[in-house]
PDB file of C-alpha atoms and ligand atoms in Angstrom:
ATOM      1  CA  UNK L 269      -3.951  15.557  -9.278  1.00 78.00           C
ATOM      2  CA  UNK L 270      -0.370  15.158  -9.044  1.00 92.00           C
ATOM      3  CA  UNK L 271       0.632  11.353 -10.000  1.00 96.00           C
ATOM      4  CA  UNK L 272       3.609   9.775  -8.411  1.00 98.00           C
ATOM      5  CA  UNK L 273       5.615   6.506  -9.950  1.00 98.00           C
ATOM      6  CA  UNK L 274       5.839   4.081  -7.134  1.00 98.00           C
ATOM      7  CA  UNK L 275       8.544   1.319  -7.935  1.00 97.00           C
ATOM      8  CA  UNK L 276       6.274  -1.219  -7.153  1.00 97.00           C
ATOM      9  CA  UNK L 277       2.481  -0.064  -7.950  1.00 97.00           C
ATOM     10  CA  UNK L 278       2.693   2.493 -10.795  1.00 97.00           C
ATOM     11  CA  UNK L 279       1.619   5.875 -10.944  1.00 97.00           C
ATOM     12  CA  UNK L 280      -0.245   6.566  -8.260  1.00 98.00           C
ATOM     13  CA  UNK L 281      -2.425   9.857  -6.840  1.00 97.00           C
ATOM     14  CA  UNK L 282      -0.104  11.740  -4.424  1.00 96.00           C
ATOM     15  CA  UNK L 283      -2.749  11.444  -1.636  1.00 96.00           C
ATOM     16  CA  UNK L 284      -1.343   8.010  -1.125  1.00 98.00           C
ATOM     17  CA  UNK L 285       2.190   9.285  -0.570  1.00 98.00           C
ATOM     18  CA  UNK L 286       3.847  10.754   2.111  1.00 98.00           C
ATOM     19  CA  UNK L 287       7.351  12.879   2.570  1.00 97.00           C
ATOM     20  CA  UNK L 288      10.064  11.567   4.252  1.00 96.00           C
ATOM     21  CA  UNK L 289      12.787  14.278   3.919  1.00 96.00           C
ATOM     22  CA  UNK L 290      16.201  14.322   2.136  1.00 97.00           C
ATOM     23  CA  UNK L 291      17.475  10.408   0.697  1.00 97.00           C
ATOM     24  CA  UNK L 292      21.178   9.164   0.598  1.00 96.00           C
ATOM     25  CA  UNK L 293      21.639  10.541   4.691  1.00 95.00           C
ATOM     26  CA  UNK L 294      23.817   7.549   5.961  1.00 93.00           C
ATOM     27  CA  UNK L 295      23.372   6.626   9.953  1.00 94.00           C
ATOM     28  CA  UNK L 296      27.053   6.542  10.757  1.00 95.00           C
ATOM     29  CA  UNK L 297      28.650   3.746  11.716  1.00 95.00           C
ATOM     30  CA  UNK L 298      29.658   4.563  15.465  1.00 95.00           C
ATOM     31  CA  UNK L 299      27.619   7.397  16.772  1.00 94.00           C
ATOM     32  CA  UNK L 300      29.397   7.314  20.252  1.00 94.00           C
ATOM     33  CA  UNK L 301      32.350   7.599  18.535  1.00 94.00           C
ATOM     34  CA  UNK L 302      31.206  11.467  17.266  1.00 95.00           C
ATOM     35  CA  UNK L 303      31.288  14.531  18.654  1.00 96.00           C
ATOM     36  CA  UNK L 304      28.111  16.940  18.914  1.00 96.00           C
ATOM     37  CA  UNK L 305      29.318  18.975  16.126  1.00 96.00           C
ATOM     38  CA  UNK L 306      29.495  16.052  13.601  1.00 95.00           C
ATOM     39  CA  UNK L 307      26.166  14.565  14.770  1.00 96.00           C
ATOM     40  CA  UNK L 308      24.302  17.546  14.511  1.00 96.00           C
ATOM     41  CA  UNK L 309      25.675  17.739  10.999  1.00 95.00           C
ATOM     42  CA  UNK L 310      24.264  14.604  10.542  1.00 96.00           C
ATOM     43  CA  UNK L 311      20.871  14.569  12.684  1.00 95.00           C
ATOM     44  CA  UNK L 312      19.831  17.971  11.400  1.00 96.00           C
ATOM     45  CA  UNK L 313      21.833  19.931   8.394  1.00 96.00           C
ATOM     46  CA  UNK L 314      20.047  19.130   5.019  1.00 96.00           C
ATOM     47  CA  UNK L 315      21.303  20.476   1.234  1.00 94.00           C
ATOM     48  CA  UNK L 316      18.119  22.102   0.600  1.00 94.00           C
ATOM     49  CA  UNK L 317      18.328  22.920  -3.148  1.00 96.00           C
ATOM     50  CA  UNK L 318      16.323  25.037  -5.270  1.00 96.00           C
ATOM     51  CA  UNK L 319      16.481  22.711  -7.925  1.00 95.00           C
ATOM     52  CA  UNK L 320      16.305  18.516  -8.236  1.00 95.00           C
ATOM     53  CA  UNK L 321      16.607  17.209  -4.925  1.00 96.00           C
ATOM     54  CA  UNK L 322      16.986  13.161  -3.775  1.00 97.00           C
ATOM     55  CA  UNK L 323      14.073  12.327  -1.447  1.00 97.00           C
ATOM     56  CA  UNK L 324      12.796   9.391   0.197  1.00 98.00           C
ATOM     57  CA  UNK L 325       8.965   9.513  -0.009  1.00 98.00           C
ATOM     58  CA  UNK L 326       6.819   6.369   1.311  1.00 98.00           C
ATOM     59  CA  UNK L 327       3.581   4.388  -0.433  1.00 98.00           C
ATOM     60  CA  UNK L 328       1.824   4.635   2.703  1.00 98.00           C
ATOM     61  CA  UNK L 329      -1.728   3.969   1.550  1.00 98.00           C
ATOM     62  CA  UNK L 330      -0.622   1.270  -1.283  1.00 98.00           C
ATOM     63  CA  UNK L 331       2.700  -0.803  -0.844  1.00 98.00           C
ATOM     64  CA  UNK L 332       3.385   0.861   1.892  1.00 97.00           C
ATOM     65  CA  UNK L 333       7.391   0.810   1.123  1.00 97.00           C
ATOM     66  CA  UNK L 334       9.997   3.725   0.986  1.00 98.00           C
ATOM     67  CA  UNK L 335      11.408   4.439  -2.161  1.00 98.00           C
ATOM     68  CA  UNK L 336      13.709   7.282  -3.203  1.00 98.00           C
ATOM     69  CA  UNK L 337      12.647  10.387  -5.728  1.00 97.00           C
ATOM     70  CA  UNK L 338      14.658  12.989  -7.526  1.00 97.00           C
ATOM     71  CA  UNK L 339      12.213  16.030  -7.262  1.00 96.00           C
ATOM     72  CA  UNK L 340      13.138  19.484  -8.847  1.00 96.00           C
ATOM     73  CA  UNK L 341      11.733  21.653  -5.628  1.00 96.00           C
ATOM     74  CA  UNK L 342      10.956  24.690  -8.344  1.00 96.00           C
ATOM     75  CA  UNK L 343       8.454  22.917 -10.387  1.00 96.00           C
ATOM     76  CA  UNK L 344       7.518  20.483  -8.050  1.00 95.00           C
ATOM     77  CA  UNK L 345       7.897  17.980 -11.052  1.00 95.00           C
ATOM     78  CA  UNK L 346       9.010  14.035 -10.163  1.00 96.00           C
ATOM     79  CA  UNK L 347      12.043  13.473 -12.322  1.00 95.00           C
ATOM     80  CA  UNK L 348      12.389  10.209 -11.416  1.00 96.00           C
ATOM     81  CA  UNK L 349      11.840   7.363  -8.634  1.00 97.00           C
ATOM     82  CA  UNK L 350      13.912   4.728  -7.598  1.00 96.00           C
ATOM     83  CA  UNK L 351      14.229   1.897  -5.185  1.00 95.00           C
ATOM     84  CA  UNK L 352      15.700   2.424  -1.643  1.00 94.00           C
ATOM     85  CA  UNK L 353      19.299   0.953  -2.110  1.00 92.00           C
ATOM     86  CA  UNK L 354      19.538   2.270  -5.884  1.00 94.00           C
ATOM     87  CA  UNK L 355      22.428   5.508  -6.249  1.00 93.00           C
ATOM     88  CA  UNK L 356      20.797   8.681  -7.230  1.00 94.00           C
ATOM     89  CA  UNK L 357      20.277   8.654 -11.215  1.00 92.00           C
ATOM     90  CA  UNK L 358      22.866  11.115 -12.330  1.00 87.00           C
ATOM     91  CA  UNK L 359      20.367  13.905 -14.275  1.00 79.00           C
ATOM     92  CA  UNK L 360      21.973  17.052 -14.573  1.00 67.00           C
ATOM     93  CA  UNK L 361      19.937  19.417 -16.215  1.00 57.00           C
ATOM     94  CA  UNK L 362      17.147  17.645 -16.095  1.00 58.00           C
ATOM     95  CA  UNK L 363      13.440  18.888 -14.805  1.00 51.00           C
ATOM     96  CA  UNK L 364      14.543  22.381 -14.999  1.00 46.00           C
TER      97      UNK L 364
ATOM     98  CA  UNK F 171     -28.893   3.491  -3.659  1.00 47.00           C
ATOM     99  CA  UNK F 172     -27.494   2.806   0.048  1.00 45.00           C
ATOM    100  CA  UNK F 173     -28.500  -0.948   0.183  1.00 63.00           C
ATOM    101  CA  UNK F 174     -25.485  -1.415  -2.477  1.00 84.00           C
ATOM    102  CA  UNK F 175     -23.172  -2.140   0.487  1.00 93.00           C
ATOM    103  CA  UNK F 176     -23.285  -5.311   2.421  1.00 95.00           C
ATOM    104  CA  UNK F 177     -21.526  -6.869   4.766  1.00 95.00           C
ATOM    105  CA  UNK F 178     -18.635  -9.577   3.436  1.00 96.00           C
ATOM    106  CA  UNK F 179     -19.172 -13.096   4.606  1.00 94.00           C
ATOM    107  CA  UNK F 180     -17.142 -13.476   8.088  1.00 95.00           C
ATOM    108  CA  UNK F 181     -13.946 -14.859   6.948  1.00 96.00           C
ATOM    109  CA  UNK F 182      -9.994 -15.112   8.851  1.00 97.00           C
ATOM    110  CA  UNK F 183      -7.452 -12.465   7.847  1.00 98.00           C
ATOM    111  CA  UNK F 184      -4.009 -12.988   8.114  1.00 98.00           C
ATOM    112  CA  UNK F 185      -0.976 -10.990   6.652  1.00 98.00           C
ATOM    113  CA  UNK F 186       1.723 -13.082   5.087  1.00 98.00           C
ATOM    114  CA  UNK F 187       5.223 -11.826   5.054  1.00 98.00           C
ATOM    115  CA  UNK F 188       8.107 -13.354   4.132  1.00 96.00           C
ATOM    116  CA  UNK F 189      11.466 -14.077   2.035  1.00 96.00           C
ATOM    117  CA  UNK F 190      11.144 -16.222  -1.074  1.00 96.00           C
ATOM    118  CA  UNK F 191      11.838 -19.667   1.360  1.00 96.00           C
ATOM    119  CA  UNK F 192       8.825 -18.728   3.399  1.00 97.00           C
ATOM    120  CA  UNK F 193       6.791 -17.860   0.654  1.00 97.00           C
ATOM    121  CA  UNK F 194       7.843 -20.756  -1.369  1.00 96.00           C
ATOM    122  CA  UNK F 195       6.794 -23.109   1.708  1.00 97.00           C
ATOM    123  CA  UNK F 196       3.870 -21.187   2.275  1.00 97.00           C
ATOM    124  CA  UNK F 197       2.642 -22.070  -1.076  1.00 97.00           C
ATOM    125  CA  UNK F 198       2.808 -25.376  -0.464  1.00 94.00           C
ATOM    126  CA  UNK F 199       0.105 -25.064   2.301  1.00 95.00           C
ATOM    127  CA  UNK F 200      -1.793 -22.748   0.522  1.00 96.00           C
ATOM    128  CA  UNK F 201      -2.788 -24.830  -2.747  1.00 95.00           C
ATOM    129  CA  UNK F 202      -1.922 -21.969  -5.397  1.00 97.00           C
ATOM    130  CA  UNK F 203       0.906 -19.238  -6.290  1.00 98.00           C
ATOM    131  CA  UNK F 204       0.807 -15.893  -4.296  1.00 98.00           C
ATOM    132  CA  UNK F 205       0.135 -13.553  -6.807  1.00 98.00           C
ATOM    133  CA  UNK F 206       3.861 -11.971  -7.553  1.00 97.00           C
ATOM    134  CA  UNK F 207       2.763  -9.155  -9.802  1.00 98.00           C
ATOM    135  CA  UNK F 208       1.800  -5.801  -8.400  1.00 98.00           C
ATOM    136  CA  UNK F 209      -1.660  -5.570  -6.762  1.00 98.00           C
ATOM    137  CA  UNK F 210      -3.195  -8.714  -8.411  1.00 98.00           C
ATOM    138  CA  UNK F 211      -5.429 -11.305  -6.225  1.00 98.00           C
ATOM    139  CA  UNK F 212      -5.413 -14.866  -6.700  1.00 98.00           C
ATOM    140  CA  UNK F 213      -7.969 -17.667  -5.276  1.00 97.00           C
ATOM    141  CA  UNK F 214      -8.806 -21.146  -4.702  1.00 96.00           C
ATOM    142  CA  UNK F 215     -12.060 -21.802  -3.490  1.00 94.00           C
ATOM    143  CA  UNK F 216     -12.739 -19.366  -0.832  1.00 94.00           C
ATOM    144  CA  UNK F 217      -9.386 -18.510  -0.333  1.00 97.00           C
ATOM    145  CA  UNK F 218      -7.518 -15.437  -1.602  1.00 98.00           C
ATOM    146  CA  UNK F 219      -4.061 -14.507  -1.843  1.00 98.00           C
ATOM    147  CA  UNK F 220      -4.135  -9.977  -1.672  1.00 98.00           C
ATOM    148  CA  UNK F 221      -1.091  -8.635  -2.847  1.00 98.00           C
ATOM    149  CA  UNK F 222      -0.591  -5.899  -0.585  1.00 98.00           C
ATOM    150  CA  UNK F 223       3.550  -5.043  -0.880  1.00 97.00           C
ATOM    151  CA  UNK F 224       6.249  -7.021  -2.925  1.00 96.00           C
ATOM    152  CA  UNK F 225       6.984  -9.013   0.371  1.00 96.00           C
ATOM    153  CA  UNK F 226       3.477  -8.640   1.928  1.00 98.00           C
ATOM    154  CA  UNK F 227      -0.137 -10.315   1.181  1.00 98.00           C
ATOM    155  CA  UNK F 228      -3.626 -10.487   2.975  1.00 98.00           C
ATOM    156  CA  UNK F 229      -4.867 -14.016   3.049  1.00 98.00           C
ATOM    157  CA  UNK F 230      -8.456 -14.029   3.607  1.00 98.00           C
ATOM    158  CA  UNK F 231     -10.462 -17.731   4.148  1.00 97.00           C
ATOM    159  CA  UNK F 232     -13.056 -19.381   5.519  1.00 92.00           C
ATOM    160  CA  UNK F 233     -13.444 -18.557   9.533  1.00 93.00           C
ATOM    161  CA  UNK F 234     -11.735 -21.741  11.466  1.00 86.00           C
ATOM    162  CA  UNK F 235     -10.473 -23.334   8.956  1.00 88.00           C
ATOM    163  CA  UNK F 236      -7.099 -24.180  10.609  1.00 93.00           C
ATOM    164  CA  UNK F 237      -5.228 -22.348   7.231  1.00 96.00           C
ATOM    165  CA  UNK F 238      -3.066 -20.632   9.767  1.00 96.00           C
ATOM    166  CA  UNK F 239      -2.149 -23.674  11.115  1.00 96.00           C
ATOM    167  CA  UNK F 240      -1.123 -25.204   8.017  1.00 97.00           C
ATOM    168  CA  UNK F 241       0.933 -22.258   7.323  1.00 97.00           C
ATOM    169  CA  UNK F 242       2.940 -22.041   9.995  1.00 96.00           C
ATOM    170  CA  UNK F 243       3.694 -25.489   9.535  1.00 96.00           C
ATOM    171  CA  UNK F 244       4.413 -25.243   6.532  1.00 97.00           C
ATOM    172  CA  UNK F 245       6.985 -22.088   7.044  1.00 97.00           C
ATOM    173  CA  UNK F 246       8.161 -23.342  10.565  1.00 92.00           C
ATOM    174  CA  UNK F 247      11.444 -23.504   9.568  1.00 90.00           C
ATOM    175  CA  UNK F 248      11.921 -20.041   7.755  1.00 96.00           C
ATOM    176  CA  UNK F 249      11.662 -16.508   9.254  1.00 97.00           C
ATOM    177  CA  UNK F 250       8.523 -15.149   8.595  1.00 97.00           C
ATOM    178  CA  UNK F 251       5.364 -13.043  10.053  1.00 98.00           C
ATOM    179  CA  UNK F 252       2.143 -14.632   9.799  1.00 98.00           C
ATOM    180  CA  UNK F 253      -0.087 -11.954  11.971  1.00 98.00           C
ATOM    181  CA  UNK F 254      -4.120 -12.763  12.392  1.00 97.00           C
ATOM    182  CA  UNK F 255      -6.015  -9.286  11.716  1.00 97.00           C
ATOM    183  CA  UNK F 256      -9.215 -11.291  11.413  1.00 96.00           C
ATOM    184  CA  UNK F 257     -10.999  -8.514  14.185  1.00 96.00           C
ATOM    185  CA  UNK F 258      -8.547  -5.495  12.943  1.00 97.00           C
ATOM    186  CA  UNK F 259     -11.230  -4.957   9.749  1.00 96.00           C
ATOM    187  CA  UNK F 260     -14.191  -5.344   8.061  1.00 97.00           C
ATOM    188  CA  UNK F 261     -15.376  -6.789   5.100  1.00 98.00           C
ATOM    189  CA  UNK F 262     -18.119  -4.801   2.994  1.00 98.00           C
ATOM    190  CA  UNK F 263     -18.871  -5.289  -0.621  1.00 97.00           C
ATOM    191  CA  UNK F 264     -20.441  -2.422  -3.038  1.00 97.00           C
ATOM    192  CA  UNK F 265     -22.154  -3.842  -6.237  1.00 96.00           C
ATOM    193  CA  UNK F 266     -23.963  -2.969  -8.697  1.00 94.00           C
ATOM    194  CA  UNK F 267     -24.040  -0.516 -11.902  1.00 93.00           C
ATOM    195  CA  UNK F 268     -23.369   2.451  -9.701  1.00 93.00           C
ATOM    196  CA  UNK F 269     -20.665   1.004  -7.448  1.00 96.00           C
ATOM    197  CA  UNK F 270     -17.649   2.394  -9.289  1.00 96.00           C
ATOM    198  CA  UNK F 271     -19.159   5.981  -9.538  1.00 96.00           C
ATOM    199  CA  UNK F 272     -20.001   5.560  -6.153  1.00 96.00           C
ATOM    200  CA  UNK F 273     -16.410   4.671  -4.926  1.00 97.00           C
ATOM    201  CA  UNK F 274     -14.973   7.163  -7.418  1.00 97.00           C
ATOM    202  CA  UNK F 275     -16.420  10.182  -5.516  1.00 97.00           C
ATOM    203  CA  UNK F 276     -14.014   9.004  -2.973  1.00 97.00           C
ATOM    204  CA  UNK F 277     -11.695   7.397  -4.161  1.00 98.00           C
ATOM    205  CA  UNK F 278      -8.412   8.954  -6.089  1.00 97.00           C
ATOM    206  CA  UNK F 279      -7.603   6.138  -8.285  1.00 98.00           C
ATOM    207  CA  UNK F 280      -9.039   5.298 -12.187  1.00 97.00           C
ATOM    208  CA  UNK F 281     -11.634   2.644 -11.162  1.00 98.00           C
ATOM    209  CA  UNK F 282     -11.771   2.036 -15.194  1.00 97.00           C
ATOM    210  CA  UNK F 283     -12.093  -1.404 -15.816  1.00 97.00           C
ATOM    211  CA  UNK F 284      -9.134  -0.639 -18.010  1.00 97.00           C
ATOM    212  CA  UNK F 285      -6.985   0.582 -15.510  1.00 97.00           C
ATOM    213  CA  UNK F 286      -8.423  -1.032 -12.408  1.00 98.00           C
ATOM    214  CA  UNK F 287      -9.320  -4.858 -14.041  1.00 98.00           C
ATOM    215  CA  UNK F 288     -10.985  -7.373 -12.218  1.00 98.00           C
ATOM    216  CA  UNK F 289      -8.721  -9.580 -10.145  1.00 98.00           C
ATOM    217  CA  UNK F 290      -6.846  -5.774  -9.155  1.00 98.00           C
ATOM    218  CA  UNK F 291      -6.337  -4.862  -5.855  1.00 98.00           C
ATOM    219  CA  UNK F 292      -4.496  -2.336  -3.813  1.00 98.00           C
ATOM    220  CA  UNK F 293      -4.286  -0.163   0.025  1.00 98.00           C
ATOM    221  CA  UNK F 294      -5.639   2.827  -0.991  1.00 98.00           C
ATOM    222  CA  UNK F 295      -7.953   5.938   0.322  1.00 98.00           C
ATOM    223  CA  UNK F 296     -11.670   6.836   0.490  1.00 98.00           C
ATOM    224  CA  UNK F 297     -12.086   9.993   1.639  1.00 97.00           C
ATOM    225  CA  UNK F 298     -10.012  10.308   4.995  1.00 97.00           C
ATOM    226  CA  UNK F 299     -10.321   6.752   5.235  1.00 98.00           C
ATOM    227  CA  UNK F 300      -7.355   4.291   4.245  1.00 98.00           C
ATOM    228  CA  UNK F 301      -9.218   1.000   2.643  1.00 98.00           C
ATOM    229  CA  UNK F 302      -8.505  -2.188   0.880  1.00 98.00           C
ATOM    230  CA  UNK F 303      -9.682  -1.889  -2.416  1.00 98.00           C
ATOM    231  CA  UNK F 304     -10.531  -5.750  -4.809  1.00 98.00           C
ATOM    232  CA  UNK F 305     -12.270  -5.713  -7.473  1.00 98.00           C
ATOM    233  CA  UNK F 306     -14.337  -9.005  -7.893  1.00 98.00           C
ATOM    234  CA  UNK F 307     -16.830  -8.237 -10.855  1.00 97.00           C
ATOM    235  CA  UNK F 308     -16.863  -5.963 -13.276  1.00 97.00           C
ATOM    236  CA  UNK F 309     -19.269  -4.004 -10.812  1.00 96.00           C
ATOM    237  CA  UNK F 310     -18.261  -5.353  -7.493  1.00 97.00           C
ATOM    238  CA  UNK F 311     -16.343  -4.216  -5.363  1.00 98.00           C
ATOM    239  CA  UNK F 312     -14.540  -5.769  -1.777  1.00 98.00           C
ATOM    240  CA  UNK F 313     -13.460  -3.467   0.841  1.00 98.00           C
ATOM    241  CA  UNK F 314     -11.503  -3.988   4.041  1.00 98.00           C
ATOM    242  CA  UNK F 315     -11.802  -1.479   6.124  1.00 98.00           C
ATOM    243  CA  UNK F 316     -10.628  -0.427   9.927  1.00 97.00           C
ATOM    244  CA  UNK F 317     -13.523  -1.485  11.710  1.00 96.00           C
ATOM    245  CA  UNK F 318     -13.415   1.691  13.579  1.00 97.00           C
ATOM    246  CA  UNK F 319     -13.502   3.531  10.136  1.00 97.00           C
ATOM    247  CA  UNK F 320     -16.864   1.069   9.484  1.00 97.00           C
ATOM    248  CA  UNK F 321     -19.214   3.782  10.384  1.00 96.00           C
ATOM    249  CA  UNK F 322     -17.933   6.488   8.383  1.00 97.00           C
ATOM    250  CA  UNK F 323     -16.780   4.582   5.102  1.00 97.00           C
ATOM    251  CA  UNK F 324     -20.662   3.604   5.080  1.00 96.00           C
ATOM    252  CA  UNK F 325     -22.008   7.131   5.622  1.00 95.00           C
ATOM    253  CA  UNK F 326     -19.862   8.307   2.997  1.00 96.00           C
ATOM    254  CA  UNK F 327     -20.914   5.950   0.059  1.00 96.00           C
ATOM    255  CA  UNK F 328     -24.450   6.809   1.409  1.00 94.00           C
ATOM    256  CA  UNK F 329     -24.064  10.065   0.397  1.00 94.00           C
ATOM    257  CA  UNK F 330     -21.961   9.769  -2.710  1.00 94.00           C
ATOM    258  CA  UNK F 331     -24.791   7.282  -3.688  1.00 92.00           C
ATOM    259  CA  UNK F 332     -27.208  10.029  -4.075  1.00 88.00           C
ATOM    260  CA  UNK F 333     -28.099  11.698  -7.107  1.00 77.00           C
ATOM    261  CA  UNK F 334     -28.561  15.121  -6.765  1.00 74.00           C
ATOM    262  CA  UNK F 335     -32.268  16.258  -7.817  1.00 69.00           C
TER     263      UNK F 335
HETATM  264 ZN1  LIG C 125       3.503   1.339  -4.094  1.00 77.31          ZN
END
């Protein structure tokens, strides 16, 4: 089974984990200040790599807390996780 | 095999969550540290501190004991959440030799007493179930669970308790 390193508990069995899509996606400040154009940019365009990707993935059935991951989507390997808040670890090259 | 789960004594369930003034107050009422490292239980008499998140614990005591009083008193002053679940789940306890096998069939974690020590305790699954997993012995287990889940956790250990022929 695929093991996952929660910040807070460990490595833990993926069954306890769930997706929650791309990390680092700010809310913008003024949202009625956009127009549709820029807001569907943010509500629905996503980088998509093939390659090591920032995501935020939850502890549901432990902790229970969002963290962020840096997941190469060709291997499906964890590079690294790292507490909501934290920048993206700067890993070039790595997991590939 | 199936008579290794009882029922837990009824006791009052509360989850505790707070910032480090709450927590430092609640404390105070309490009688004994929350436990601050990762899913690690601590007691005092018959009541016990779960950790459950790094801002979040399960306090279970004694049913009407007026703890939750004493808490809030305690905290008043400081945000916090202090929310009864007493009703939300159950309490069942699996001992014996066979209990971590038995949980194991079920459950994804190492239930080693190396990597899962007594004292350890976590949210985790069992089968489709989500549970509260403490270990209190060497071979006993607690487990809160849903109390609409109550049915099914039970009929599952029942069959992972039996030993093929
Ligand atoms: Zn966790």
């Amino acid at each position: 089974m695929l093991l996952i390193t929660c910040p807070h508990c460990g490595p833990r069995p993926e069954l306890e984990f769930t997706h929650g899509g791309e990390a680092h996606i700010a809310r913008p400040e003024n949202p009625a200040a956009m127009n549709a154009e820029d807001w569907t940019e943010y509500l629905y365009m996503r980088a998509n790599p093939k390659g090591l990707h920032a995501e935020r993935w939850r502890h549901l059935h432990g902790c229970a807390r969002f963290f962020n991951a840096l997941r190469d989507t060709t291997t499906d390997q964890f590079v690294a996780t790292y507490a909501t808040g934290q920048p993206r670890p700067d890993l070039k090259g790595a997991g590939q | 095999m199936v008579d290794l789960v009882t029922h837990a004594s009824p006791m009052a369930r509360h989850v505790l969550r707070g910032r480090p003034a709450a927590l430092e107050a609640a404390q105070g009422a309490l009688g004994f540290a929350l436990p601050r490292q990762a899913c690690r239980a601590a007691s005092k008499g018959d009541v016990h501190a779960l950790w459950l998140g790094p801002d979040e614990w399960l306090i279970l005591s004694g049913v009407s004991d007026g703890l939750a009083e004493r808490l809030e008193d305690a905290m008043g002053a400081h945000p916090h959440a202090l929310v009864e679940v007493s009703d939300r789940q159950i309490g069942l306890v699996i001992s014996g030799a066979e209990a971590e096998a038995v949980l194991s069939v079920g459950c994804p974690l190492d239930l080693g007493l190396d990597a899962f020590p007594v004292g350890m305790c976590t949210r985790t699954v069992l089968a489709k179930a989500e549970i509260g997993l403490w270990r209190t012995g060497p071979n006993t287990f607690h487990l809160e669970v849903w109390r609409s889940f109550e049915a099914y956790v039970r009929q599952f250990l029942a069959a992972a308790a039996v030993v093929p022929a």
